[in-house]
Each structure stands twice: as structure tokens, then as C-alpha cells.
Amino acid sequence: MSAILAIAEALDLEVVAEGIETEEQRRRLRELNCHRGQGFLLARPTPLADLSLA
């Protein structure tokens, strides 16, 4: 992961980490200066019935 983040930094790109499920994963990604993240730890999927068309 650190190599990917280093390449992204050299290319002035932001990285989105997917599948973050534990606080340990989140902590490690922050230590590595990962820009963005998503996963069950941060938000669960919304059931289709709960979505509205706006």
C-alpha cells in the first residue's frame, strides 16, 4: 500500500481506499496519508427501500 500511495503522491493523485472494515485498517491508512476511504466501518449500504428519487 505504501508504494501505491508514494506513486500517487508523485503523480499528484488522490487515493481512495476501499473495503475499510476495522479501526486498525483505518489507523494504518491514516498513518500512510491515504486521502480517502470507504467501507463498512464508515457507512453501511443503504437498503433500496430506504432510497428515494429526488
PDB file of C-alpha atoms in Angstrom:
ATOM      1  CA  MET A   1       0.000   0.000   0.000  1.00  0.00           C
ATOM      2  CA  SER A   2       2.794   2.438   0.806  1.00  0.00           C
ATOM      3  CA  ALA A   3       4.248   2.029  -2.704  1.00  0.00           C
ATOM      4  CA  ILE A   4       0.885   2.793  -4.309  1.00  0.00           C
ATOM      5  CA  LEU A   5       0.475   5.887  -2.145  1.00  0.00           C
ATOM      6  CA  ALA A   6       4.015   7.030  -2.988  1.00  0.00           C
ATOM      7  CA  ILE A   7       3.338   6.705  -6.722  1.00  0.00           C
ATOM      8  CA  ALA A   8       0.035   8.561  -6.356  1.00  0.00           C
ATOM      9  CA  GLU A   9       1.766  11.356  -4.453  1.00  0.00           C
ATOM     10  CA  ALA A  10       4.464  11.632  -7.132  1.00  0.00           C
ATOM     11  CA  LEU A  11       1.725  11.927  -9.780  1.00  0.00           C
ATOM     12  CA  ASP A  12      -0.298  14.394  -7.668  1.00  0.00           C
ATOM     13  CA  LEU A  13      -3.234  11.963  -7.439  1.00  0.00           C
ATOM     14  CA  GLU A  14      -5.568  11.194  -4.555  1.00  0.00           C
ATOM     15  CA  VAL A  15      -6.152   7.595  -3.482  1.00  0.00           C
ATOM     16  CA  VAL A  16      -9.447   6.097  -2.287  1.00  0.00           C
ATOM     17  CA  ALA A  17      -9.010   3.007  -0.116  1.00  0.00           C
ATOM     18  CA  GLU A  18     -11.931   0.581  -0.404  1.00  0.00           C
ATOM     19  CA  GLY A  19     -13.131  -2.087   1.993  1.00  0.00           C
ATOM     20  CA  ILE A  20     -12.156  -0.455   5.296  1.00  0.00           C
ATOM     21  CA  GLU A  21     -13.740  -2.678   7.950  1.00  0.00           C
ATOM     22  CA  THR A  22     -11.650  -2.187  11.104  1.00  0.00           C
ATOM     23  CA  GLU A  23     -10.241   0.697  13.124  1.00  0.00           C
ATOM     24  CA  GLU A  24      -6.779  -0.842  12.648  1.00  0.00           C
ATOM     25  CA  GLN A  25      -7.127  -0.591   8.852  1.00  0.00           C
ATOM     26  CA  ARG A  26      -8.335   2.992   9.168  1.00  0.00           C
ATOM     27  CA  ARG A  27      -5.477   3.912  11.519  1.00  0.00           C
ATOM     28  CA  ARG A  28      -2.875   2.376   9.219  1.00  0.00           C
ATOM     29  CA  LEU A  29      -4.244   4.160   6.147  1.00  0.00           C
ATOM     30  CA  ARG A  30      -4.136   7.469   8.009  1.00  0.00           C
ATOM     31  CA  GLU A  31      -0.522   6.780   9.003  1.00  0.00           C
ATOM     32  CA  LEU A  32       0.244   6.245   5.315  1.00  0.00           C
ATOM     33  CA  ASN A  33      -1.500   9.556   4.440  1.00  0.00           C
ATOM     34  CA  CYS A  34      -4.236   7.914   2.388  1.00  0.00           C
ATOM     35  CA  HIS A  35      -6.569  10.669   1.164  1.00  0.00           C
ATOM     36  CA  ARG A  36      -9.982   8.996   1.165  1.00  0.00           C
ATOM     37  CA  GLY A  37     -11.625   5.773   2.289  1.00  0.00           C
ATOM     38  CA  GLN A  38     -14.835   3.837   2.160  1.00  0.00           C
ATOM     39  CA  GLY A  39     -16.113   0.648   3.689  1.00  0.00           C
ATOM     40  CA  PHE A  40     -18.456  -0.892   6.247  1.00  0.00           C
ATOM     41  CA  LEU A  41     -16.587   0.768   9.126  1.00  0.00           C
ATOM     42  CA  LEU A  42     -17.509   4.200   7.791  1.00  0.00           C
ATOM     43  CA  ALA A  43     -21.001   3.552   6.401  1.00  0.00           C
ATOM     44  CA  ARG A  44     -23.189   0.547   5.713  1.00  0.00           C
ATOM     45  CA  PRO A  45     -25.006   0.225   2.386  1.00  0.00           C
ATOM     46  CA  THR A  46     -28.463   1.802   2.302  1.00  0.00           C
ATOM     47  CA  PRO A  47     -31.279  -0.667   1.596  1.00  0.00           C
ATOM     48  CA  LEU A  48     -33.014   0.002  -1.711  1.00  0.00           C
ATOM     49  CA  ALA A  49     -36.342   0.545   0.067  1.00  0.00           C
ATOM     50  CA  ASP A  50     -34.788   3.447   2.027  1.00  0.00           C
ATOM     51  CA  LEU A  51     -33.676   5.338  -1.083  1.00  0.00           C
ATOM     52  CA  SER A  52     -35.859   7.988  -2.642  1.00  0.00           C
ATOM     53  CA  LEU A  53     -35.810   9.506  -6.098  1.00  0.00           C
ATOM     54  CA  ALA A  54     -35.275  13.225  -5.669  1.00  0.00           C
TER      55      ALA A  54
END
